Amino acid sequence: MRITLIGYGRMGQAVERVAKARGHTLVGIIHHDTPQEVRHTLAHQAEVLIDFSRGDAVPEHVELALSTRRPLVIGTTGWDTQREQLAQRVYQANGAVLYAPNFSIAVQVFLTHAVALATQLLQLEGWDLALEEIHHRAKADAPSGTARTLAHRLEQALHRPWTTALPEHGGLPDNPFHVSALRLGHEFGTHRLLLDGPYDLIELTHRAKSREGFAYGALRASEWLLGRTGFFAFDEQLHAILNTGRID
């Protein structure tokens, strides 16, 4: 599989390493200052585009993928408010886009079991929950895209809103649950769901050991996306992706 990377930060470099280990070829890298004609050339040379750049640049990269008829895998966060509009654009153009706030396959399993566990326990009297995420100091968004995804799923399942704000005086109101973000050094990413009951405390934690886990998931998604059209969420297609053989 021939790949053009969009963005070459820490995640882009991890994708390059894992791609080479899986026998794929990196044909080029698109930076924020790459001229338009070069962008189109690099896109045409690839079979798939993988974007780990900036959230505000995602619409431009979707248009690049559509104009060059190339599938696009998006690992960038911070563009949620434009998702529906971009999905309509992709469907209209018969393009192919797959996105995730977190491409770790283990994280997707974590999210599913976290919601199931919380849904069971919060039916009992006296149980409460909170969500915490920790990332490196350079992380651009807070809470992380993964924390937001889990918070939204819990909100829907439990019919309880979530908040990142704490009052200066007094306690947290009864209904909302708290989502907190901590920025620390070079932390790859930790997400922790805390479930507190009258007699027990459960902590369910996912901790990334390296960026290669995210890169691996993005590459499995890229392999699956070849030859398909549509606007896909990684978590919704995970079973199909994991049951599809490699495409090299």
mmCIF file of C-alpha atoms in Angstrom:
data_model
loop_
_atom_site.group_PDB
_atom_site.id
_atom_site.type_symbol
_atom_site.label_atom_id
_atom_site.label_comp_id
_atom_site.label_asym_id
_atom_site.label_seq_id
_atom_site.Cartn_x
_atom_site.Cartn_y
_atom_site.Cartn_z
ATOM 1 C CA MET A 1 0.000 0.000 0.000
ATOM 2 C CA ARG A 2 1.353 3.423 -0.972
ATOM 3 C CA ILE A 3 0.781 6.095 1.675
ATOM 4 C CA THR A 4 1.021 9.864 1.741
ATOM 5 C CA LEU A 5 1.147 11.314 5.241
ATOM 6 C CA ILE A 6 -0.471 14.635 6.075
ATOM 7 C CA GLY A 7 1.500 16.023 8.984
ATOM 8 C CA TYR A 8 4.798 14.704 10.258
ATOM 9 C CA GLY A 9 4.750 15.222 13.985
ATOM 10 C CA ARG A 10 5.191 12.453 16.532
ATOM 11 C CA MET A 11 2.166 10.528 15.289
ATOM 12 C CA GLY A 12 3.120 10.894 11.634
ATOM 13 C CA GLN A 13 6.572 9.519 12.404
ATOM 14 C CA ALA A 14 5.036 6.590 14.302
ATOM 15 C CA VAL A 15 2.799 5.818 11.316
ATOM 16 C CA GLU A 16 5.869 5.820 9.079
ATOM 17 C CA ARG A 17 7.679 3.317 11.329
ATOM 18 C CA VAL A 18 4.757 0.923 11.617
ATOM 19 C CA ALA A 19 3.890 1.243 7.914
ATOM 20 C CA LYS A 20 7.394 0.200 6.895
ATOM 21 C CA ALA A 21 7.268 -2.713 9.336
ATOM 22 C CA ARG A 22 4.028 -3.865 7.684
ATOM 23 C CA GLY A 23 5.553 -3.683 4.217
ATOM 24 C CA HIS A 24 3.886 -0.473 3.060
ATOM 25 C CA THR A 25 5.569 2.382 1.184
ATOM 26 C CA LEU A 26 5.624 6.041 2.200
ATOM 27 C CA VAL A 27 5.528 8.053 -1.028
ATOM 28 C CA GLY A 28 5.455 11.533 0.500
ATOM 29 C CA ILE A 29 4.662 13.898 3.333
ATOM 30 C CA ILE A 30 2.373 16.918 3.137
ATOM 31 C CA HIS A 31 3.322 19.714 5.539
ATOM 32 C CA HIS A 32 1.291 22.841 6.346
ATOM 33 C CA ASP A 33 3.383 24.884 3.888
ATOM 34 C CA THR A 34 3.435 22.346 1.036
ATOM 35 C CA PRO A 35 2.256 24.076 -2.186
ATOM 36 C CA GLN A 36 -1.109 23.010 -3.609
ATOM 37 C CA GLU A 37 0.325 21.529 -6.794
ATOM 38 C CA VAL A 38 2.751 19.392 -4.764
ATOM 39 C CA ARG A 39 -0.074 18.275 -2.469
ATOM 40 C CA HIS A 40 -2.059 17.025 -5.448
ATOM 41 C CA THR A 41 0.961 15.253 -6.895
ATOM 42 C CA LEU A 42 1.699 13.465 -3.611
ATOM 43 C CA ALA A 43 -1.956 12.521 -3.210
ATOM 44 C CA HIS A 44 -2.140 11.091 -6.747
ATOM 45 C CA GLN A 45 0.970 9.005 -6.098
ATOM 46 C CA ALA A 46 -0.582 7.362 -3.044
ATOM 47 C CA GLU A 47 -3.319 4.791 -2.562
ATOM 48 C CA VAL A 48 -4.395 6.321 0.751
ATOM 49 C CA LEU A 49 -3.878 9.557 2.692
ATOM 50 C CA ILE A 50 -3.396 9.479 6.472
ATOM 51 C CA ASP A 51 -3.947 12.736 8.362
ATOM 52 C CA PHE A 52 -2.387 13.397 11.766
ATOM 53 C CA SER A 53 -2.078 17.174 11.478
ATOM 54 C CA ARG A 54 -4.415 19.862 12.873
ATOM 55 C CA GLY A 55 -8.145 19.917 13.429
ATOM 56 C CA ASP A 56 -8.657 23.237 11.648
ATOM 57 C CA ALA A 57 -7.020 21.826 8.494
ATOM 58 C CA VAL A 58 -9.257 18.747 8.207
ATOM 59 C CA PRO A 59 -11.805 20.323 5.791
ATOM 60 C CA GLU A 60 -8.971 21.245 3.422
ATOM 61 C CA HIS A 61 -7.595 17.713 3.571
ATOM 62 C CA VAL A 62 -11.028 16.207 2.922
ATOM 63 C CA GLU A 63 -11.285 18.347 -0.207
ATOM 64 C CA LEU A 64 -7.815 17.194 -1.293
ATOM 65 C CA ALA A 65 -8.866 13.567 -0.904
ATOM 66 C CA LEU A 66 -12.107 14.103 -2.817
ATOM 67 C CA SER A 67 -10.486 16.027 -5.663
ATOM 68 C CA THR A 68 -7.807 13.351 -6.140
ATOM 69 C CA ARG A 69 -10.191 10.412 -5.564
ATOM 70 C CA ARG A 70 -8.108 9.039 -2.711
ATOM 71 C CA PRO A 71 -9.385 7.542 0.570
ATOM 72 C CA LEU A 72 -8.531 9.533 3.690
ATOM 73 C CA VAL A 73 -7.944 8.283 7.236
ATOM 74 C CA ILE A 74 -8.203 11.041 9.867
ATOM 75 C CA GLY A 75 -6.585 10.691 13.276
ATOM 76 C CA THR A 76 -6.660 14.415 14.007
ATOM 77 C CA THR A 77 -9.035 15.734 16.684
ATOM 78 C CA GLY A 78 -10.663 19.111 17.202
ATOM 79 C CA TRP A 79 -13.037 19.167 14.190
ATOM 80 C CA ASP A 80 -16.159 17.607 15.742
ATOM 81 C CA THR A 81 -18.384 20.605 15.018
ATOM 82 C CA GLN A 82 -17.798 20.142 11.268
ATOM 83 C CA ARG A 83 -18.303 16.385 11.157
ATOM 84 C CA GLU A 84 -21.860 16.331 9.792
ATOM 85 C CA GLN A 85 -21.091 18.905 7.126
ATOM 86 C CA LEU A 86 -17.988 17.016 5.989
ATOM 87 C CA ALA A 87 -19.855 13.707 6.009
ATOM 88 C CA GLN A 88 -22.447 15.134 3.619
ATOM 89 C CA ARG A 89 -19.678 16.433 1.377
ATOM 90 C CA VAL A 90 -18.009 12.997 1.284
ATOM 91 C CA TYR A 91 -21.271 11.216 0.472
ATOM 92 C CA GLN A 92 -22.103 13.716 -2.276
ATOM 93 C CA ALA A 93 -18.695 13.226 -3.888
ATOM 94 C CA ASN A 94 -18.767 9.425 -3.438
ATOM 95 C CA GLY A 95 -15.524 9.655 -1.474
ATOM 96 C CA ALA A 96 -14.021 7.556 1.299
ATOM 97 C CA VAL A 97 -13.145 8.861 4.761
ATOM 98 C CA LEU A 98 -12.593 6.993 8.025
ATOM 99 C CA TYR A 99 -11.944 8.861 11.281
ATOM 100 C CA ALA A 100 -11.252 8.249 14.955
ATOM 101 C CA PRO A 101 -10.243 10.402 17.916
ATOM 102 C CA ASN A 102 -8.125 7.418 18.980
ATOM 103 C CA PHE A 103 -6.977 4.595 16.703
ATOM 104 C CA SER A 104 -5.842 2.297 19.500
ATOM 105 C CA ILE A 105 -7.745 -0.965 19.141
ATOM 106 C CA ALA A 106 -7.369 -1.559 22.885
ATOM 107 C CA VAL A 107 -8.968 1.840 23.565
ATOM 108 C CA GLN A 108 -12.017 0.855 21.526
ATOM 109 C CA VAL A 109 -12.397 -2.286 23.654
ATOM 110 C CA PHE A 110 -11.895 -0.151 26.772
ATOM 111 C CA LEU A 111 -14.646 2.272 25.707
ATOM 112 C CA THR A 112 -17.150 -0.530 25.096
ATOM 113 C CA HIS A 113 -16.521 -2.256 28.425
ATOM 114 C CA ALA A 114 -16.394 1.028 30.342
ATOM 115 C CA VAL A 115 -19.884 1.987 29.190
ATOM 116 C CA ALA A 116 -21.255 -1.509 29.856
ATOM 117 C CA LEU A 117 -19.790 -1.594 33.373
ATOM 118 C CA ALA A 118 -21.012 1.897 34.246
ATOM 119 C CA THR A 119 -24.487 1.145 32.913
ATOM 120 C CA GLN A 120 -24.750 -1.903 35.175
ATOM 121 C CA LEU A 121 -23.430 -0.324 38.354
ATOM 122 C CA LEU A 122 -25.174 3.043 38.082
ATOM 123 C CA GLN A 123 -28.500 1.212 38.326
ATOM 124 C CA LEU A 124 -27.640 0.533 41.971
ATOM 125 C CA GLU A 125 -28.133 2.964 44.821
ATOM 126 C CA GLY A 126 -25.339 5.317 45.798
ATOM 127 C CA TRP A 127 -23.028 4.866 42.806
ATOM 128 C CA ASP A 128 -21.271 7.760 41.092
ATOM 129 C CA LEU A 129 -18.683 8.098 38.332
ATOM 130 C CA ALA A 130 -15.952 10.377 37.046
ATOM 131 C CA LEU A 131 -13.574 10.322 34.099
ATOM 132 C CA GLU A 132 -9.943 11.438 34.035
ATOM 133 C CA GLU A 133 -7.468 11.721 31.166
ATOM 134 C CA ILE A 134 -3.736 12.498 31.198
ATOM 135 C CA HIS A 135 -1.686 13.573 28.163
ATOM 136 C CA HIS A 136 1.596 15.271 27.360
ATOM 137 C CA ARG A 137 1.931 19.028 27.749
ATOM 138 C CA ALA A 138 1.735 19.689 23.997
ATOM 139 C CA LYS A 139 -1.711 18.094 23.615
ATOM 140 C CA ALA A 140 -3.821 20.653 21.762
ATOM 141 C CA ASP A 141 -7.331 19.828 23.001
ATOM 142 C CA ALA A 142 -8.745 19.209 26.471
ATOM 143 C CA PRO A 143 -10.457 16.976 27.327
ATOM 144 C CA SER A 144 -8.998 14.590 24.767
ATOM 145 C CA GLY A 145 -11.079 13.299 21.877
ATOM 146 C CA THR A 146 -11.164 9.870 23.507
ATOM 147 C CA ALA A 147 -12.389 11.298 26.812
ATOM 148 C CA ARG A 148 -15.092 13.245 24.993
ATOM 149 C CA THR A 149 -16.171 10.117 23.123
ATOM 150 C CA LEU A 150 -16.469 8.127 26.337
ATOM 151 C CA ALA A 151 -18.229 11.009 28.106
ATOM 152 C CA HIS A 152 -20.810 11.302 25.311
ATOM 153 C CA ARG A 153 -21.437 7.548 25.348
ATOM 154 C CA LEU A 154 -21.891 7.560 29.113
ATOM 155 C CA GLU A 155 -24.176 10.576 28.861
ATOM 156 C CA GLN A 156 -26.405 8.763 26.387
ATOM 157 C CA ALA A 157 -26.401 5.472 28.278
ATOM 158 C CA LEU A 158 -26.939 6.939 31.757
ATOM 159 C CA HIS A 159 -29.009 10.012 30.836
ATOM 160 C CA ARG A 160 -26.625 12.153 32.866
ATOM 161 C CA PRO A 161 -24.772 15.180 31.491
ATOM 162 C CA TRP A 162 -21.022 15.621 31.905
ATOM 163 C CA THR A 163 -19.062 18.708 32.823
ATOM 164 C CA THR A 164 -15.459 19.831 32.969
ATOM 165 C CA ALA A 165 -16.242 22.734 35.289
ATOM 166 C CA LEU A 166 -16.158 22.721 39.061
ATOM 167 C CA PRO A 167 -17.791 25.500 41.095
ATOM 168 C CA GLU A 168 -15.439 27.714 43.085
ATOM 169 C CA HIS A 169 -17.715 27.369 46.092
ATOM 170 C CA GLY A 170 -19.881 24.417 46.977
ATOM 171 C CA GLY A 171 -19.939 20.915 45.580
ATOM 172 C CA LEU A 172 -20.711 19.448 42.201
ATOM 173 C CA PRO A 173 -24.461 19.249 41.492
ATOM 174 C CA ASP A 174 -25.985 15.799 41.901
ATOM 175 C CA ASN A 175 -26.685 14.889 38.276
ATOM 176 C CA PRO A 176 -23.611 15.793 36.161
ATOM 177 C CA PHE A 177 -20.499 13.650 36.277
ATOM 178 C CA HIS A 178 -17.064 15.226 36.151
ATOM 179 C CA VAL A 179 -14.512 14.884 33.323
ATOM 180 C CA SER A 180 -11.020 16.135 34.134
ATOM 181 C CA ALA A 181 -7.873 16.639 32.055
ATOM 182 C CA LEU A 182 -4.287 16.676 33.285
ATOM 183 C CA ARG A 183 -1.267 17.683 31.182
ATOM 184 C CA LEU A 184 2.042 16.160 32.206
ATOM 185 C CA GLY A 185 5.451 15.901 30.552
ATOM 186 C CA HIS A 186 5.556 13.344 27.749
ATOM 187 C CA GLU A 187 2.608 11.145 28.736
ATOM 188 C CA PHE A 188 1.301 9.249 25.658
ATOM 189 C CA GLY A 189 -2.232 8.994 26.983
ATOM 190 C CA THR A 190 -4.052 7.572 29.999
ATOM 191 C CA HIS A 191 -7.818 7.348 30.422
ATOM 192 C CA ARG A 192 -9.385 6.301 33.694
ATOM 193 C CA LEU A 193 -13.019 5.650 34.544
ATOM 194 C CA LEU A 194 -13.742 5.747 38.279
ATOM 195 C CA LEU A 195 -16.900 4.126 39.612
ATOM 196 C CA ASP A 196 -17.561 4.839 43.282
ATOM 197 C CA GLY A 197 -20.142 2.958 45.324
ATOM 198 C CA PRO A 198 -21.056 2.712 49.010
ATOM 199 C CA TYR A 199 -18.865 -0.367 49.513
ATOM 200 C CA ASP A 200 -16.566 -0.535 46.473
ATOM 201 C CA LEU A 201 -14.410 1.585 44.194
ATOM 202 C CA ILE A 202 -13.616 0.395 40.669
ATOM 203 C CA GLU A 203 -10.941 1.997 38.489
ATOM 204 C CA LEU A 204 -10.882 0.991 34.839
ATOM 205 C CA THR A 205 -7.739 2.313 33.143
ATOM 206 C CA HIS A 206 -6.223 2.283 29.682
ATOM 207 C CA ARG A 207 -2.636 3.517 29.396
ATOM 208 C CA ALA A 208 -0.863 3.796 26.049
ATOM 209 C CA LYS A 209 2.731 2.544 26.132
ATOM 210 C CA SER A 210 3.740 4.176 22.842
ATOM 211 C CA ARG A 211 2.314 5.920 19.787
ATOM 212 C CA GLU A 212 2.831 2.793 17.707
ATOM 213 C CA GLY A 213 -0.466 1.379 18.985
ATOM 214 C CA PHE A 214 -2.361 4.321 17.483
ATOM 215 C CA ALA A 215 -0.367 4.033 14.256
ATOM 216 C CA TYR A 216 -1.127 0.321 13.982
ATOM 217 C CA GLY A 217 -4.869 0.947 14.252
ATOM 218 C CA ALA A 218 -4.730 3.722 11.654
ATOM 219 C CA LEU A 219 -2.917 1.421 9.236
ATOM 220 C CA ARG A 220 -5.371 -1.428 9.760
ATOM 221 C CA ALA A 221 -8.129 1.083 9.048
ATOM 222 C CA SER A 222 -6.328 2.283 5.903
ATOM 223 C CA GLU A 223 -5.962 -1.266 4.611
ATOM 224 C CA TRP A 224 -9.682 -1.829 5.127
ATOM 225 C CA LEU A 225 -10.747 1.476 3.531
ATOM 226 C CA LEU A 226 -9.172 0.755 0.132
ATOM 227 C CA GLY A 227 -11.870 0.147 -2.466
ATOM 228 C CA ARG A 228 -14.723 1.395 -0.274
ATOM 229 C CA THR A 229 -16.776 4.585 -0.299
ATOM 230 C CA GLY A 230 -18.511 6.306 2.572
ATOM 231 C CA PHE A 231 -17.891 8.208 5.794
ATOM 232 C CA PHE A 232 -16.907 5.775 8.537
ATOM 233 C CA ALA A 233 -16.191 5.856 12.264
ATOM 234 C CA PHE A 234 -13.380 3.521 13.318
ATOM 235 C CA ASP A 235 -15.233 2.142 16.348
ATOM 236 C CA GLU A 236 -18.322 1.310 14.287
ATOM 237 C CA GLN A 237 -16.261 -0.626 11.729
ATOM 238 C CA LEU A 238 -13.751 -2.225 14.104
ATOM 239 C CA HIS A 239 -15.173 -5.747 13.881
ATOM 240 C CA ALA A 240 -15.118 -5.639 10.071
ATOM 241 C CA ILE A 241 -11.607 -4.153 10.038
ATOM 242 C CA LEU A 242 -10.194 -6.831 12.322
ATOM 243 C CA ASN A 243 -11.820 -9.585 10.276
ATOM 244 C CA THR A 244 -10.417 -8.355 6.960
ATOM 245 C CA GLY A 245 -7.104 -9.649 5.698
ATOM 246 C CA ARG A 246 -4.216 -7.335 4.964
ATOM 247 C CA ILE A 247 -4.145 -5.432 1.681
ATOM 248 C CA ASP A 248 -0.541 -4.690 0.665
#
